[in-house]
PDB file of C-alpha atoms and ligand atoms in Angstrom:
ATOM      1  CA  MET V   1      31.162  -9.363  -7.718  1.00 98.00           C
ATOM      2  CA  MET V   2      29.193  -6.149  -8.034  1.00 98.00           C
ATOM      3  CA  PHE V   3      31.145  -2.902  -8.465  1.00 98.00           C
ATOM      4  CA  PHE V   4      29.803   0.237  -6.793  1.00 98.00           C
ATOM      5  CA  LEU V   5      31.254   3.733  -6.855  1.00 98.00           C
ATOM      6  CA  ASP V   6      31.687   5.386  -3.442  1.00 98.00           C
ATOM      7  CA  THR V   7      30.985   9.001  -4.298  1.00 98.00           C
ATOM      8  CA  GLY V   8      28.425  11.781  -4.482  1.00 98.00           C
ATOM      9  CA  ASN V   9      30.047  13.321  -7.541  1.00 98.00           C
ATOM     10  CA  THR V  10      27.769  13.033 -10.569  1.00 98.00           C
ATOM     11  CA  LYS V  11      30.570  13.726 -13.068  1.00 98.00           C
ATOM     12  CA  GLU V  12      32.441  10.667 -11.774  1.00 98.00           C
ATOM     13  CA  ILE V  13      29.228   8.627 -11.686  1.00 98.00           C
ATOM     14  CA  LYS V  14      28.386   9.520 -15.308  1.00 98.00           C
ATOM     15  CA  GLU V  15      31.885   8.579 -16.520  1.00 98.00           C
ATOM     16  CA  ALA V  16      31.902   5.253 -14.621  1.00 98.00           C
ATOM     17  CA  ALA V  17      28.349   4.427 -15.735  1.00 98.00           C
ATOM     18  CA  SER V  18      29.315   5.037 -19.378  1.00 98.00           C
ATOM     19  CA  TRP V  19      31.698   2.067 -19.189  1.00 98.00           C
ATOM     20  CA  GLY V  20      28.672  -0.225 -18.749  1.00 98.00           C
ATOM     21  CA  VAL V  21      30.090  -2.094 -15.734  1.00 98.00           C
ATOM     22  CA  LEU V  22      28.808  -0.042 -12.811  1.00 98.00           C
ATOM     23  CA  ASP V  23      26.267  -1.802 -10.579  1.00 98.00           C
ATOM     24  CA  GLY V  24      25.422   0.805  -7.930  1.00 98.00           C
ATOM     25  CA  ILE V  25      26.479   3.729  -5.740  1.00 98.00           C
ATOM     26  CA  THR V  26      27.246   4.297  -2.087  1.00 98.00           C
ATOM     27  CA  THR V  27      27.278   7.736  -0.493  1.00 98.00           C
ATOM     28  CA  ASN V  28      27.910   8.871   3.056  1.00 97.00           C
ATOM     29  CA  PRO V  29      27.359  12.219   4.824  1.00 97.00           C
ATOM     30  CA  SER V  30      30.997  13.285   4.267  1.00 97.00           C
ATOM     31  CA  LEU V  31      30.845  12.569   0.521  1.00 97.00           C
ATOM     32  CA  VAL V  32      27.485  14.321   0.150  1.00 97.00           C
ATOM     33  CA  ALA V  33      28.655  17.368   2.136  1.00 97.00           C
ATOM     34  CA  LYS V  34      31.543  17.792  -0.344  1.00 97.00           C
ATOM     35  CA  GLU V  35      29.073  18.289  -3.201  1.00 97.00           C
ATOM     36  CA  GLY V  36      27.409  21.317  -1.534  1.00 96.00           C
ATOM     37  CA  ARG V  37      23.897  20.667  -2.876  1.00 95.00           C
ATOM     38  CA  SER V  38      20.511  19.359  -1.716  1.00 97.00           C
ATOM     39  CA  PHE V  39      20.797  15.696  -0.673  1.00 97.00           C
ATOM     40  CA  LYS V  40      17.445  14.767  -2.201  1.00 97.00           C
ATOM     41  CA  ASP V  41      18.191  16.501  -5.512  1.00 98.00           C
ATOM     42  CA  LEU V  42      21.550  14.762  -5.634  1.00 98.00           C
ATOM     43  CA  LEU V  43      19.956  11.349  -4.978  1.00 98.00           C
ATOM     44  CA  LYS V  44      17.292  11.986  -7.613  1.00 98.00           C
ATOM     45  CA  GLU V  45      19.972  12.813 -10.180  1.00 98.00           C
ATOM     46  CA  ILE V  46      22.085   9.767  -9.268  1.00 98.00           C
ATOM     47  CA  CYS V  47      19.010   7.565  -9.726  1.00 98.00           C
ATOM     48  CA  THR V  48      18.637   8.853 -13.306  1.00 98.00           C
ATOM     49  CA  ILE V  49      22.254   7.897 -14.085  1.00 98.00           C
ATOM     50  CA  VAL V  50      22.556   4.469 -12.449  1.00 98.00           C
ATOM     51  CA  ASP V  51      19.914   1.744 -12.428  1.00 98.00           C
ATOM     52  CA  GLY V  52      21.099  -0.152  -9.352  1.00 98.00           C
ATOM     53  CA  PRO V  53      21.194   0.102  -5.555  1.00 98.00           C
ATOM     54  CA  ILE V  54      21.968   3.652  -4.350  1.00 98.00           C
ATOM     55  CA  SER V  55      22.877   3.877  -0.644  1.00 98.00           C
ATOM     56  CA  ALA V  56      21.712   7.014   1.172  1.00 98.00           C
ATOM     57  CA  GLU V  57      22.684   7.455   4.826  1.00 98.00           C
ATOM     58  CA  VAL V  58      20.511   8.796   7.644  1.00 98.00           C
ATOM     59  CA  VAL V  59      22.041  11.345  10.012  1.00 98.00           C
ATOM     60  CA  SER V  60      19.751  10.748  13.008  1.00 98.00           C
ATOM     61  CA  ILE V  61      21.129   8.660  15.855  1.00 96.00           C
ATOM     62  CA  GLU V  62      17.862   7.593  17.486  1.00 98.00           C
ATOM     63  CA  ALA V  63      15.891   4.645  16.024  1.00 98.00           C
ATOM     64  CA  ASP V  64      12.486   6.288  15.503  1.00 98.00           C
ATOM     65  CA  ALA V  65      14.091   9.301  13.826  1.00 98.00           C
ATOM     66  CA  MET V  66      16.256   7.007  11.660  1.00 98.00           C
ATOM     67  CA  VAL V  67      13.149   5.110  10.552  1.00 98.00           C
ATOM     68  CA  LYS V  68      11.348   8.346   9.667  1.00 98.00           C
ATOM     69  CA  GLU V  69      14.364   9.652   7.770  1.00 98.00           C
ATOM     70  CA  GLY V  70      14.890   6.283   6.090  1.00 98.00           C
ATOM     71  CA  LYS V  71      11.278   6.049   4.915  1.00 98.00           C
ATOM     72  CA  ASP V  72      11.554   9.544   3.499  1.00 98.00           C
ATOM     73  CA  LEU V  73      14.744   8.669   1.611  1.00 98.00           C
ATOM     74  CA  ALA V  74      13.276   5.372   0.354  1.00 98.00           C
ATOM     75  CA  GLN V  75      10.372   7.270  -1.203  1.00 98.00           C
ATOM     76  CA  ILE V  76      12.719   9.117  -3.543  1.00 98.00           C
ATOM     77  CA  HIS V  77      13.253   6.065  -5.762  1.00 98.00           C
ATOM     78  CA  LYS V  78      12.816   2.290  -5.651  1.00 98.00           C
ATOM     79  CA  ASN V  79      16.607   1.857  -5.916  1.00 98.00           C
ATOM     80  CA  ILE V  80      17.401   3.728  -2.704  1.00 98.00           C
ATOM     81  CA  VAL V  81      18.978   1.580   0.021  1.00 98.00           C
ATOM     82  CA  VAL V  82      18.808   3.239   3.444  1.00 98.00           C
ATOM     83  CA  LYS V  83      22.119   3.331   5.273  1.00 98.00           C
ATOM     84  CA  VAL V  84      22.159   3.234   9.089  1.00 98.00           C
ATOM     85  CA  PRO V  85      25.150   3.108  11.455  1.00 98.00           C
ATOM     86  CA  LEU V  86      26.070  -0.072  13.323  1.00 98.00           C
ATOM     87  CA  ILE V  87      24.917   1.012  16.787  1.00 98.00           C
ATOM     88  CA  PRO V  88      22.017  -0.439  18.827  1.00 98.00           C
ATOM     89  CA  GLU V  89      19.657   2.298  17.568  1.00 98.00           C
ATOM     90  CA  GLY V  90      20.738   1.488  14.007  1.00 98.00           C
ATOM     91  CA  LEU V  91      19.912  -2.202  14.502  1.00 98.00           C
ATOM     92  CA  LYS V  92      16.438  -1.275  15.801  1.00 98.00           C
ATOM     93  CA  ALA V  93      15.905   0.983  12.805  1.00 98.00           C
ATOM     94  CA  CYS V  94      17.188  -1.713  10.432  1.00 98.00           C
ATOM     95  CA  LYS V  95      14.717  -4.249  11.825  1.00 98.00           C
ATOM     96  CA  ALA V  96      11.819  -1.791  11.500  1.00 98.00           C
ATOM     97  CA  LEU V  97      12.724  -0.624   7.982  1.00 98.00           C
ATOM     98  CA  ALA V  98      13.349  -4.186   6.753  1.00 98.00           C
ATOM     99  CA  ALA V  99       9.929  -5.203   8.120  1.00 98.00           C
ATOM    100  CA  GLN V 100       8.443  -2.549   5.845  1.00 98.00           C
ATOM    101  CA  GLY V 101      10.245  -3.947   2.808  1.00 98.00           C
ATOM    102  CA  ILE V 102      12.934  -1.239   2.727  1.00 98.00           C
ATOM    103  CA  ARG V 103      16.468  -2.406   1.942  1.00 98.00           C
ATOM    104  CA  VAL V 104      19.021  -1.408   4.577  1.00 98.00           C
ATOM    105  CA  ASN V 105      22.800  -1.070   4.389  1.00 98.00           C
ATOM    106  CA  VAL V 106      24.241  -1.274   7.918  1.00 98.00           C
ATOM    107  CA  THR V 107      27.422   0.753   7.784  1.00 98.00           C
ATOM    108  CA  LEU V 108      30.531   1.440   9.874  1.00 98.00           C
ATOM    109  CA  CYS V 109      31.077  -2.275  10.545  1.00 98.00           C
ATOM    110  CA  PHE V 110      34.458  -3.092  12.083  1.00 98.00           C
ATOM    111  CA  SER V 111      33.983  -6.550  13.653  1.00 98.00           C
ATOM    112  CA  PRO V 112      32.486  -9.984  12.874  1.00 98.00           C
ATOM    113  CA  THR V 113      30.048  -9.726  15.798  1.00 98.00           C
ATOM    114  CA  GLN V 114      28.722  -6.421  14.457  1.00 98.00           C
ATOM    115  CA  ALA V 115      28.218  -8.095  11.067  1.00 98.00           C
ATOM    116  CA  MET V 116      26.282 -10.966  12.669  1.00 98.00           C
ATOM    117  CA  LEU V 117      24.001  -8.473  14.397  1.00 98.00           C
ATOM    118  CA  ALA V 118      23.370  -6.643  11.114  1.00 98.00           C
ATOM    119  CA  ALA V 119      22.361  -9.924   9.455  1.00 98.00           C
ATOM    120  CA  LYS V 120      20.073 -10.846  12.339  1.00 98.00           C
ATOM    121  CA  ALA V 121      18.428  -7.413  12.107  1.00 98.00           C
ATOM    122  CA  GLY V 122      17.547  -8.163   8.456  1.00 98.00           C
ATOM    123  CA  ALA V 123      20.066  -5.922   6.685  1.00 98.00           C
ATOM    124  CA  TRP V 124      20.170  -6.167   2.887  1.00 98.00           C
ATOM    125  CA  CYS V 125      23.906  -5.583   3.162  1.00 98.00           C
ATOM    126  CA  VAL V 126      26.591  -4.836   5.725  1.00 98.00           C
ATOM    127  CA  SER V 127      29.510  -2.471   5.047  1.00 98.00           C
ATOM    128  CA  PRO V 128      32.815  -3.515   6.667  1.00 98.00           C
ATOM    129  CA  PHE V 129      35.372  -0.684   6.296  1.00 98.00           C
ATOM    130  CA  ILE V 130      38.659  -2.359   5.440  1.00 98.00           C
ATOM    131  CA  GLY V 131      40.855   0.673   4.716  1.00 98.00           C
ATOM    132  CA  ARG V 132      40.097   2.287   8.062  1.00 98.00           C
ATOM    133  CA  LEU V 133      41.101  -0.963   9.838  1.00 98.00           C
ATOM    134  CA  ASP V 134      44.342  -1.131   7.841  1.00 98.00           C
ATOM    135  CA  ASP V 135      44.955   2.495   8.875  1.00 98.00           C
ATOM    136  CA  ILE V 136      45.107   1.448  12.542  1.00 98.00           C
ATOM    137  CA  SER V 137      47.299  -1.622  11.841  1.00 98.00           C
ATOM    138  CA  GLU V 138      44.436  -4.126  11.898  1.00 98.00           C
ATOM    139  CA  ASN V 139      43.887  -6.471   8.955  1.00 97.00           C
ATOM    140  CA  GLY V 140      40.772  -5.265   7.117  1.00 98.00           C
ATOM    141  CA  MET V 141      40.757  -8.207   4.718  1.00 98.00           C
ATOM    142  CA  GLU V 142      40.666 -10.704   7.609  1.00 98.00           C
ATOM    143  CA  LEU V 143      37.394  -9.098   8.649  1.00 98.00           C
ATOM    144  CA  ILE V 144      35.961  -9.751   5.178  1.00 98.00           C
ATOM    145  CA  ARG V 145      37.140 -13.376   5.367  1.00 98.00           C
ATOM    146  CA  ASP V 146      35.513 -13.816   8.798  1.00 98.00           C
ATOM    147  CA  ILE V 147      32.193 -12.286   7.764  1.00 98.00           C
ATOM    148  CA  VAL V 148      31.975 -14.274   4.508  1.00 98.00           C
ATOM    149  CA  THR V 149      32.708 -17.513   6.433  1.00 98.00           C
ATOM    150  CA  ILE V 150      30.168 -16.773   9.163  1.00 98.00           C
ATOM    151  CA  TYR V 151      27.431 -15.730   6.717  1.00 98.00           C
ATOM    152  CA  ARG V 152      28.038 -18.939   4.719  1.00 98.00           C
ATOM    153  CA  ASN V 153      27.952 -21.095   7.883  1.00 98.00           C
ATOM    154  CA  TYR V 154      24.500 -19.806   8.764  1.00 98.00           C
ATOM    155  CA  GLN V 155      23.187 -19.055   5.244  1.00 98.00           C
ATOM    156  CA  TYR V 156      22.604 -15.409   6.139  1.00 98.00           C
ATOM    157  CA  LYS V 157      21.231 -13.619   3.078  1.00 98.00           C
ATOM    158  CA  THR V 158      22.819 -10.264   3.960  1.00 98.00           C
ATOM    159  CA  LYS V 159      25.349  -9.218   1.322  1.00 98.00           C
ATOM    160  CA  VAL V 160      28.920  -8.311   2.228  1.00 98.00           C
ATOM    161  CA  LEU V 161      29.628  -4.852   0.793  1.00 98.00           C
ATOM    162  CA  VAL V 162      33.374  -4.314   1.031  1.00 98.00           C
ATOM    163  CA  ALA V 163      33.890  -0.615   1.827  1.00 98.00           C
ATOM    164  CA  SER V 164      36.707   1.824   2.539  1.00 98.00           C
ATOM    165  CA  VAL V 165      38.610   0.332  -0.379  1.00 98.00           C
ATOM    166  CA  ARG V 166      41.924   2.041  -1.111  1.00 98.00           C
ATOM    167  CA  ASN V 167      43.529   0.148  -4.006  1.00 98.00           C
ATOM    168  CA  PRO V 168      42.909  -2.484  -6.727  1.00 98.00           C
ATOM    169  CA  MET V 169      44.457  -5.282  -4.605  1.00 98.00           C
ATOM    170  CA  HIS V 170      41.698  -4.711  -2.047  1.00 98.00           C
ATOM    171  CA  VAL V 171      39.225  -5.483  -4.854  1.00 98.00           C
ATOM    172  CA  VAL V 172      41.107  -8.607  -5.977  1.00 98.00           C
ATOM    173  CA  GLU V 173      41.513 -10.003  -2.447  1.00 98.00           C
ATOM    174  CA  ALA V 174      37.874  -9.304  -1.558  1.00 98.00           C
ATOM    175  CA  ALA V 175      36.741 -11.038  -4.768  1.00 98.00           C
ATOM    176  CA  LYS V 176      38.915 -14.097  -4.013  1.00 98.00           C
ATOM    177  CA  ILE V 177      37.341 -14.354  -0.569  1.00 98.00           C
ATOM    178  CA  GLY V 178      33.824 -14.038  -1.991  1.00 98.00           C
ATOM    179  CA  GLY V 179      32.664 -10.548  -0.986  1.00 98.00           C
ATOM    180  CA  ASP V 180      29.425  -9.764  -2.810  1.00 98.00           C
ATOM    181  CA  ILE V 181      29.990  -6.069  -3.580  1.00 98.00           C
ATOM    182  CA  CYS V 182      32.989  -3.760  -3.614  1.00 98.00           C
ATOM    183  CA  THR V 183      32.462  -0.021  -3.352  1.00 98.00           C
ATOM    184  CA  MET V 184      35.400   2.164  -4.293  1.00 98.00           C
ATOM    185  CA  PRO V 185      36.405   5.735  -5.037  1.00 98.00           C
ATOM    186  CA  PHE V 186      36.616   6.724  -8.724  1.00 98.00           C
ATOM    187  CA  THR V 187      40.439   6.744  -8.507  1.00 98.00           C
ATOM    188  CA  VAL V 188      40.451   3.022  -7.670  1.00 98.00           C
ATOM    189  CA  PHE V 189      37.719   2.261 -10.238  1.00 98.00           C
ATOM    190  CA  LYS V 190      39.931   3.750 -12.969  1.00 98.00           C
ATOM    191  CA  GLN V 191      42.952   1.760 -11.746  1.00 98.00           C
ATOM    192  CA  LEU V 192      41.018  -1.491 -12.327  1.00 98.00           C
ATOM    193  CA  VAL V 193      41.316  -1.111 -16.096  1.00 98.00           C
ATOM    194  CA  GLN V 194      44.832   0.291 -16.346  1.00 97.00           C
ATOM    195  CA  HIS V 195      47.773  -1.880 -17.421  1.00 98.00           C
ATOM    196  CA  PRO V 196      50.982  -0.586 -19.049  1.00 98.00           C
ATOM    197  CA  LEU V 197      51.236  -3.676 -21.305  1.00 98.00           C
ATOM    198  CA  THR V 198      47.755  -2.988 -22.683  1.00 98.00           C
ATOM    199  CA  ASP V 199      48.791   0.579 -23.573  1.00 98.00           C
ATOM    200  CA  LEU V 200      52.122  -0.533 -25.067  1.00 98.00           C
ATOM    201  CA  GLY V 201      50.495  -3.382 -27.001  1.00 98.00           C
ATOM    202  CA  LEU V 202      47.816  -1.127 -28.461  1.00 98.00           C
ATOM    203  CA  LYS V 203      50.390   1.475 -29.439  1.00 98.00           C
ATOM    204  CA  LYS V 204      52.407  -1.166 -31.311  1.00 97.00           C
ATOM    205  CA  PHE V 205      49.363  -2.697 -33.053  1.00 97.00           C
ATOM    206  CA  LEU V 206      48.320   0.707 -34.352  1.00 96.00           C
ATOM    207  CA  ALA V 207      51.872   1.660 -35.399  1.00 95.00           C
ATOM    208  CA  ASP V 208      52.301  -1.647 -37.325  1.00 94.00           C
ATOM    209  CA  TRP V 209      48.931  -1.124 -39.010  1.00 93.00           C
ATOM    210  CA  GLU V 210      49.920   2.358 -40.148  1.00 90.00           C
ATOM    211  CA  LYS V 211      53.386   1.180 -41.372  1.00 90.00           C
ATOM    212  CA  GLN V 212      51.965  -1.537 -43.636  1.00 86.00           C
ATOM    213  CA  ASN V 213      49.459   0.864 -45.107  1.00 77.00           C
ATOM    214  CA  VAL V 214      46.701  -1.817 -45.012  1.00 75.00           C
ATOM    215  CA  PRO V 215      44.076  -1.017 -47.684  1.00 76.00           C
ATOM    216  CA  LYS V 216      40.837   0.287 -46.142  1.00 72.00           C
ATOM    217  CA  GLY V 217      37.538  -1.613 -46.639  1.00 70.00           C
TER     218      GLY V 217
HETATM  219  C1  E4P T   1      31.123   3.154   2.378  1.00 50.91           C
HETATM  220  O1  E4P T   1      29.936   3.104   2.213  1.00 50.91           O
HETATM  221  C2  E4P T   1      31.837   4.349   2.822  1.00 50.91           C
HETATM  222  O2  E4P T   1      31.241   5.472   2.226  1.00 50.91           O
HETATM  223  C3  E4P T   1      33.270   4.386   2.409  1.00 50.91           C
HETATM  224  O3  E4P T   1      33.683   3.227   1.765  1.00 50.91           O
HETATM  225  C4  E4P T   1      34.207   4.951   3.421  1.00 50.91           C
HETATM  226  O4  E4P T   1      35.497   4.953   2.885  1.00 50.91           O
HETATM  227  P1  E4P T   1      36.717   5.801   3.520  1.00 50.91           P
HETATM  228  O5  E4P T   1      37.224   5.061   4.692  1.00 50.91           O
HETATM  229  O6  E4P T   1      37.717   5.881   2.412  1.00 50.91           O
HETATM  230  O7  E4P T   1      36.137   7.143   3.891  1.00 50.91           O
END
């Protein structure tokens, strides 16, 4: 499973990238707006930190404008994946951008039928938002299970990018089901490595080492 960070914050991206296990980045207009800087400059900087797919979302809602915006974003760097919303205009834009060899992430997916449409439109990946479904008492993980099953049944090449992830168990469950990519906030990314027994064990190893006064060299 590929691990992406869902953020526009370059400090977080640099820290996560330094661990050597970060595969890519997703951004969205809300995350970018929080950073208060030029979108293109931000994308350019992210592309110097991470050598993997970097999702950049269009803000137009009409297909021709989305295609224009998407082509512009794709020119920034070969790793840019253009993100379009899962509406009819987004599907049209996805088809047109994919035909020009541009990778598309179809986002704001909340149902299996939407995911099928994204695959048929040639999306490189689809982003089902599991946390936002959980928030309204629907089972987000069931959506991942449905999409993975349907894509396997028909050998759709579109990747399942599990989004709106809120905790490490989301990552574990999505991996067990076979989601291709998980994008998560930095808080969740950090939780993936934490375990109290690791900390306790390390503390004891180092204390024992010091007590015995093991000769150096
Ligand atoms: C994915 O690409 C989205 O940016 C993201 O996962 C949305 O997550 P949220 O529901 O926590 O805002």
